[in-house]
mmCIF file of C-alpha atoms in Angstrom:
data_model
loop_
_atom_site.group_PDB
_atom_site.id
_atom_site.type_symbol
_atom_site.label_atom_id
_atom_site.label_comp_id
_atom_site.label_asym_id
_atom_site.label_seq_id
_atom_site.Cartn_x
_atom_site.Cartn_y
_atom_site.Cartn_z
ATOM 1 C CA MET A 1 130.522 67.495 108.591
ATOM 2 C CA PHE A 2 130.904 70.509 106.280
ATOM 3 C CA LYS A 3 128.046 69.263 104.082
ATOM 4 C CA THR A 4 125.783 68.869 107.137
ATOM 5 C CA LEU A 5 126.656 72.375 108.281
ATOM 6 C CA ARG A 6 125.753 73.811 104.843
ATOM 7 C CA ILE A 7 122.390 72.037 104.934
ATOM 8 C CA LEU A 8 121.673 73.362 108.425
ATOM 9 C CA ILE A 9 122.548 76.923 107.352
ATOM 10 C CA LEU A 10 120.312 76.600 104.284
ATOM 11 C CA LEU A 11 117.436 75.288 106.408
ATOM 12 C CA LEU A 12 117.914 78.167 108.835
ATOM 13 C CA VAL A 13 117.761 80.700 105.969
ATOM 14 C CA LEU A 14 114.621 79.057 104.557
ATOM 15 C CA LEU A 15 112.951 79.049 107.976
ATOM 16 C CA THR A 16 113.856 82.709 108.485
ATOM 17 C CA VAL A 17 112.415 83.684 105.095
ATOM 18 C CA ALA A 18 109.257 81.644 105.726
ATOM 19 C CA GLY A 19 108.860 83.169 109.173
ATOM 20 C CA THR A 20 109.353 86.695 107.863
ATOM 21 C CA THR A 21 106.815 86.074 105.086
ATOM 22 C CA TRP A 22 104.263 84.693 107.557
ATOM 23 C CA LEU A 23 104.815 87.588 109.966
ATOM 24 C CA GLY A 24 104.442 90.138 107.183
ATOM 25 C CA ARG A 25 101.224 88.510 105.984
ATOM 26 C CA TRP A 26 99.849 88.388 109.543
ATOM 27 C CA GLN A 27 100.670 92.066 110.120
ATOM 28 C CA ALA A 28 99.079 93.033 106.800
ATOM 29 C CA GLN A 29 95.865 91.134 107.509
ATOM 30 C CA SER A 30 95.462 91.671 111.254
ATOM 31 C CA TRP A 31 94.085 95.224 110.790
ATOM 32 C CA LYS A 32 95.147 96.266 114.287
ATOM 33 C CA ARG A 33 96.236 99.696 113.048
ATOM 34 C CA PRO A 34 95.907 101.807 109.885
ATOM 35 C CA GLN A 35 97.977 100.497 107.001
ATOM 36 C CA VAL A 36 100.080 103.262 105.417
ATOM 37 C CA VAL A 37 99.997 103.149 101.611
ATOM 38 C CA THR A 38 102.535 105.583 100.173
ATOM 39 C CA LEU A 39 102.266 106.672 96.538
ATOM 40 C CA TYR A 40 105.421 107.583 94.589
ATOM 41 C CA PRO A 41 104.775 109.381 91.269
ATOM 42 C CA ILE A 42 106.972 108.677 88.223
ATOM 43 C CA ASN A 43 106.949 110.320 84.792
ATOM 44 C CA ALA A 44 106.843 107.111 82.746
ATOM 45 C CA GLY A 45 107.671 108.659 79.357
ATOM 46 C CA GLY A 46 109.529 111.782 80.373
ATOM 47 C CA ASP A 47 107.213 114.065 78.349
ATOM 48 C CA ALA A 48 106.721 117.723 79.220
ATOM 49 C CA ALA A 49 102.931 117.546 79.685
ATOM 50 C CA THR A 50 103.209 114.758 82.260
ATOM 51 C CA GLU A 51 106.040 116.619 83.986
ATOM 52 C CA ALA A 52 103.851 119.715 84.302
ATOM 53 C CA TYR A 53 100.989 117.623 85.692
ATOM 54 C CA LEU A 54 103.239 116.006 88.310
ATOM 55 C CA ASP A 55 104.557 119.425 89.349
ATOM 56 C CA ARG A 56 100.976 120.282 90.379
ATOM 57 C CA LEU A 57 100.013 116.885 91.785
ATOM 58 C CA ASP A 58 98.713 116.884 95.355
ATOM 59 C CA GLU A 59 96.691 114.705 97.747
ATOM 60 C CA SER A 60 93.369 115.825 96.259
ATOM 61 C CA ALA A 61 93.998 113.530 93.278
ATOM 62 C CA PHE A 62 93.592 110.573 95.683
ATOM 63 C CA ALA A 63 90.885 111.967 97.945
ATOM 64 C CA GLY A 64 88.448 109.114 97.344
ATOM 65 C CA LEU A 65 90.715 106.276 98.484
ATOM 66 C CA GLU A 66 90.650 106.599 102.291
ATOM 67 C CA PRO A 67 86.834 107.056 102.547
ATOM 68 C CA TYR A 68 86.345 104.137 100.170
ATOM 69 C CA PHE A 69 88.420 101.707 102.219
ATOM 70 C CA LYS A 70 86.752 102.953 105.410
ATOM 71 C CA GLU A 71 83.270 102.384 103.981
ATOM 72 C CA GLN A 72 84.097 98.974 102.541
ATOM 73 C CA ALA A 73 85.858 97.766 105.705
ATOM 74 C CA ALA A 74 82.872 98.833 107.821
ATOM 75 C CA ARG A 75 80.632 96.573 105.717
ATOM 76 C CA TYR A 76 82.600 93.616 107.106
ATOM 77 C CA GLY A 77 82.766 94.806 110.697
ATOM 78 C CA VAL A 78 86.378 96.070 110.705
ATOM 79 C CA ALA A 79 86.588 98.276 113.791
ATOM 80 C CA LEU A 80 89.308 100.656 112.574
ATOM 81 C CA SER A 81 88.059 104.153 111.825
ATOM 82 C CA GLN A 82 90.838 104.498 109.241
ATOM 83 C CA PRO A 83 91.921 101.085 107.924
ATOM 84 C CA VAL A 84 94.073 102.608 105.166
ATOM 85 C CA ARG A 85 96.037 105.848 105.266
ATOM 86 C CA ILE A 86 97.078 107.268 101.878
ATOM 87 C CA VAL A 87 100.304 109.302 101.766
ATOM 88 C CA LEU A 88 101.687 111.088 98.712
ATOM 89 C CA GLY A 89 105.421 110.468 98.694
ATOM 90 C CA ARG A 90 108.203 112.230 96.835
ATOM 91 C CA ARG A 91 108.798 111.894 93.120
ATOM 92 C CA VAL A 92 110.940 109.011 91.882
ATOM 93 C CA ARG A 93 113.145 109.789 88.876
ATOM 94 C CA ALA A 94 114.522 106.335 88.058
ATOM 95 C CA LEU A 95 112.413 103.954 85.968
ATOM 96 C CA PRO A 96 111.641 100.470 87.313
ATOM 97 C CA PRO A 97 112.728 97.293 85.514
ATOM 98 C CA PRO A 98 110.425 96.565 82.535
ATOM 99 C CA VAL A 99 107.793 93.890 83.043
ATOM 100 C CA PRO A 100 108.627 90.781 80.945
ATOM 101 C CA ARG A 101 106.396 90.131 77.950
ATOM 102 C CA ASP A 102 106.738 86.350 77.630
ATOM 103 C CA GLY A 103 104.597 85.650 80.714
ATOM 104 C CA SER A 104 106.685 82.672 81.870
ATOM 105 C CA VAL A 105 106.877 81.793 85.564
ATOM 106 C CA LEU A 106 110.665 82.127 85.550
ATOM 107 C CA SER A 107 110.513 85.602 84.014
ATOM 108 C CA ALA A 108 107.862 86.672 86.535
ATOM 109 C CA ILE A 109 109.993 85.486 89.473
ATOM 110 C CA SER A 110 113.086 87.186 88.061
ATOM 111 C CA TRP A 111 111.211 90.444 87.520
ATOM 112 C CA SER A 112 109.704 90.312 91.011
ATOM 113 C CA LEU A 113 113.154 90.010 92.563
ATOM 114 C CA ARG A 114 114.582 92.804 90.394
ATOM 115 C CA MET A 115 111.587 95.012 91.159
ATOM 116 C CA ARG A 116 112.004 94.533 94.901
ATOM 117 C CA TRP A 117 115.721 95.311 94.647
ATOM 118 C CA TRP A 118 114.965 98.435 92.566
ATOM 119 C CA ALA A 119 112.308 99.561 95.068
ATOM 120 C CA TRP A 120 114.718 99.063 97.972
ATOM 121 C CA ARG A 121 117.293 101.276 96.231
ATOM 122 C CA GLU A 122 114.997 103.959 94.809
ATOM 123 C CA THR A 123 112.307 104.494 97.479
ATOM 124 C CA PRO A 124 112.739 108.016 98.888
ATOM 125 C CA PRO A 125 112.697 108.373 102.672
ATOM 126 C CA SER A 126 109.247 109.280 103.944
ATOM 127 C CA SER A 127 107.279 109.646 107.142
ATOM 128 C CA PRO A 128 105.319 107.758 108.281
ATOM 129 C CA VAL A 129 107.153 104.608 107.234
ATOM 130 C CA PRO A 130 105.039 102.941 104.532
ATOM 131 C CA ASP A 131 103.511 99.500 104.913
ATOM 132 C CA VAL A 132 102.783 99.447 101.185
ATOM 133 C CA ARG A 133 104.685 101.251 98.429
ATOM 134 C CA LEU A 134 102.907 101.942 95.143
ATOM 135 C CA PHE A 135 104.918 103.446 92.302
ATOM 136 C CA LEU A 136 102.553 105.384 90.043
ATOM 137 C CA MET A 137 103.675 105.391 86.421
ATOM 138 C CA TYR A 138 102.037 108.456 84.866
ATOM 139 C CA HIS A 139 101.337 108.556 81.117
ATOM 140 C CA PRO A 140 99.970 111.376 78.917
ATOM 141 C CA THR A 141 96.261 111.221 78.048
ATOM 142 C CA ASP A 142 97.097 110.824 74.348
ATOM 143 C CA PHE A 143 99.050 107.626 75.052
ATOM 144 C CA ALA A 144 99.094 105.733 71.747
ATOM 145 C CA SER A 145 97.857 102.366 73.025
ATOM 146 C CA ALA A 146 96.327 100.705 76.074
ATOM 147 C CA LEU A 147 98.249 101.339 79.273
ATOM 148 C CA PRO A 148 100.669 98.596 80.330
ATOM 149 C CA HIS A 149 99.368 96.086 82.853
ATOM 150 C CA SER A 150 99.667 97.203 86.472
ATOM 151 C CA THR A 151 101.069 94.819 89.082
ATOM 152 C CA GLY A 152 100.736 94.483 92.846
ATOM 153 C CA LEU A 153 103.035 92.177 94.812
ATOM 154 C CA GLU A 154 102.119 90.695 98.175
ATOM 155 C CA LYS A 155 105.750 89.697 98.778
ATOM 156 C CA GLY A 156 107.558 92.953 99.278
ATOM 157 C CA ARG A 157 104.203 94.761 99.601
ATOM 158 C CA LEU A 158 104.713 97.011 96.615
ATOM 159 C CA GLY A 159 103.095 97.722 93.285
ATOM 160 C CA LEU A 160 103.650 99.259 89.869
ATOM 161 C CA VAL A 161 100.528 101.174 88.816
ATOM 162 C CA HIS A 162 100.006 102.703 85.358
ATOM 163 C CA VAL A 163 97.732 105.767 85.359
ATOM 164 C CA PHE A 164 96.927 108.853 83.278
ATOM 165 C CA ALA A 165 98.345 112.313 83.983
ATOM 166 C CA SER A 166 94.990 114.079 83.951
ATOM 167 C CA ARG A 167 92.555 115.405 86.558
ATOM 168 C CA SER A 168 89.701 114.092 84.426
ATOM 169 C CA GLN A 169 91.089 110.568 84.920
ATOM 170 C CA ALA A 170 91.285 110.814 88.727
ATOM 171 C CA GLY A 171 88.301 108.466 89.139
ATOM 172 C CA PRO A 172 89.595 105.563 86.998
ATOM 173 C CA ASN A 173 93.120 106.156 88.360
ATOM 174 C CA GLN A 174 91.887 105.630 91.926
ATOM 175 C CA VAL A 175 90.120 102.410 90.918
ATOM 176 C CA VAL A 176 93.400 101.004 89.569
ATOM 177 C CA ILE A 177 95.345 102.191 92.624
ATOM 178 C CA ALA A 178 92.845 100.577 95.019
ATOM 179 C CA HIS A 179 92.896 97.339 93.000
ATOM 180 C CA GLU A 180 96.690 97.045 93.069
ATOM 181 C CA ALA A 181 96.842 98.069 96.731
ATOM 182 C CA LEU A 182 94.619 95.101 97.646
ATOM 183 C CA HIS A 183 96.973 92.737 95.822
ATOM 184 C CA THR A 184 99.623 93.670 98.396
ATOM 185 C CA PHE A 185 97.215 92.493 101.137
ATOM 186 C CA GLY A 186 96.698 89.112 99.460
ATOM 187 C CA ALA A 187 93.689 89.750 97.206
ATOM 188 C CA THR A 188 93.566 87.862 93.900
ATOM 189 C CA ASP A 189 92.155 88.928 90.536
ATOM 190 C CA LYS A 190 88.526 88.026 89.872
ATOM 191 C CA TYR A 191 88.580 88.194 86.072
ATOM 192 C CA ASP A 192 89.526 85.902 83.193
ATOM 193 C CA PRO A 193 93.147 86.746 82.258
ATOM 194 C CA ILE A 194 92.471 86.190 78.547
ATOM 195 C CA THR A 195 89.122 87.925 78.010
ATOM 196 C CA LEU A 196 89.421 90.286 81.030
ATOM 197 C CA MET A 197 85.752 89.564 81.733
ATOM 198 C CA PRO A 198 84.702 89.330 85.423
ATOM 199 C CA ARG A 199 84.333 85.766 86.693
ATOM 200 C CA PHE A 200 80.977 84.668 88.047
ATOM 201 C CA PRO A 201 80.170 84.634 90.930
ATOM 202 C CA ASP A 202 83.172 86.070 92.838
ATOM 203 C CA GLY A 203 83.893 88.720 90.185
ATOM 204 C CA TYR A 204 80.364 90.137 90.347
ATOM 205 C CA ALA A 205 79.375 92.890 92.768
ATOM 206 C CA GLU A 206 75.845 91.444 93.048
ATOM 207 C CA PRO A 207 75.952 87.806 91.870
ATOM 208 C CA GLN A 208 72.474 87.174 93.310
ATOM 209 C CA ALA A 209 70.815 89.947 91.220
ATOM 210 C CA GLU A 210 67.903 89.023 88.949
ATOM 211 C CA PRO A 211 68.399 89.466 86.103
ATOM 212 C CA ARG A 212 72.124 88.838 86.528
ATOM 213 C CA LEU A 213 73.095 91.292 83.756
ATOM 214 C CA PRO A 214 73.675 94.134 83.481
ATOM 215 C CA GLN A 215 75.368 94.721 86.832
ATOM 216 C CA ALA A 216 75.311 98.206 88.362
ATOM 217 C CA ARG A 217 78.780 98.042 89.907
ATOM 218 C CA ALA A 218 82.080 96.188 89.642
ATOM 219 C CA GLU A 219 83.767 93.960 92.191
ATOM 220 C CA LEU A 220 87.033 95.852 92.733
ATOM 221 C CA MET A 221 89.308 92.886 92.003
ATOM 222 C CA ALA A 222 87.369 92.116 88.809
ATOM 223 C CA GLY A 223 87.942 95.657 87.598
ATOM 224 C CA ARG A 224 84.983 95.907 85.243
ATOM 225 C CA VAL A 225 81.211 96.285 85.399
ATOM 226 C CA PRO A 226 79.613 93.293 83.571
ATOM 227 C CA LEU A 227 76.978 94.453 81.074
ATOM 228 C CA ARG A 228 76.394 91.417 78.830
ATOM 229 C CA GLU A 229 77.928 87.935 78.588
ATOM 230 C CA ASN A 230 80.894 89.261 76.593
ATOM 231 C CA GLU A 231 80.786 92.959 77.394
ATOM 232 C CA ALA A 232 81.954 94.973 80.390
ATOM 233 C CA ARG A 233 83.030 98.536 81.070
ATOM 234 C CA ILE A 234 85.649 100.174 83.259
ATOM 235 C CA PRO A 235 84.176 101.885 86.356
ATOM 236 C CA ALA A 236 84.147 105.677 86.221
ATOM 237 C CA ASP A 237 85.259 105.905 89.855
ATOM 238 C CA LEU A 238 85.284 104.028 93.164
ATOM 239 C CA THR A 239 81.571 104.644 93.793
ATOM 240 C CA GLU A 240 80.908 102.160 90.980
ATOM 241 C CA THR A 241 82.819 99.384 92.761
ATOM 242 C CA LEU A 242 82.663 97.344 95.950
ATOM 243 C CA ILE A 243 84.830 94.758 97.674
ATOM 244 C CA GLY A 244 83.125 91.366 97.571
ATOM 245 C CA PRO A 245 83.146 88.703 100.307
ATOM 246 C CA VAL A 246 85.783 86.497 98.646
ATOM 247 C CA THR A 247 88.193 89.437 98.434
ATOM 248 C CA ALA A 248 87.297 90.465 102.005
ATOM 249 C CA LEU A 249 88.197 86.941 103.162
ATOM 250 C CA GLU A 250 91.539 87.043 101.294
ATOM 251 C CA ILE A 251 92.627 90.321 102.913
ATOM 252 C CA GLY A 252 91.509 89.428 106.427
ATOM 253 C CA TRP A 253 88.279 91.400 106.701
ATOM 254 C CA LEU A 254 86.324 88.176 107.056
ATOM 255 C CA LYS A 255 87.512 85.284 109.222
#
């Protein structure tokens, strides 16, 4: 009897989690109201230059995001006049758990759980209540190597985004922020994880173009503008990207 009761309780918990996940996904992709994406800046290295930049940071550093999502959503017939609302939240002082380097599935699951727990504890109160929380890890422009890989999680609807603490990098920063934001709505990457080259055709902004290369723009979830078979460049800003039909289908803009 006790064993049966434990099984029933476990099934009830699993059904509750599944139902909550489904409801959250439906709410994220129904586009019945603007989705609030709140940005929380973090000084990733604790350096003085980044600290000074964050002291001056304001909404103008993200001015291109709302018009971009509005324009792209309109291409697919989304009726909302403001599908995404960008809010600059308060600074976060605590650092998130480090992303595992081994790339194993178990490590990824463990990190995801720890990240969600950290976000629950460290997210400052804000109004309006965010639908999506993106923690922006700011690095100095003379960062010694390539920035760490950014991550967006659909479960928990949060992301860890690595960006540069410089006004001159506002364009590329907004591309990365938009990319990770769409992960929280269910969008998948459209590039080869080893070479980082955009995948054809869904990773190309204009797969039907003749000649195919070079492309003029990047598909947002591919992250790069294809130039030659083994060469691509990072977009300078959001005007050099678009959201392709496969991504639009994944996030609920196409049915």
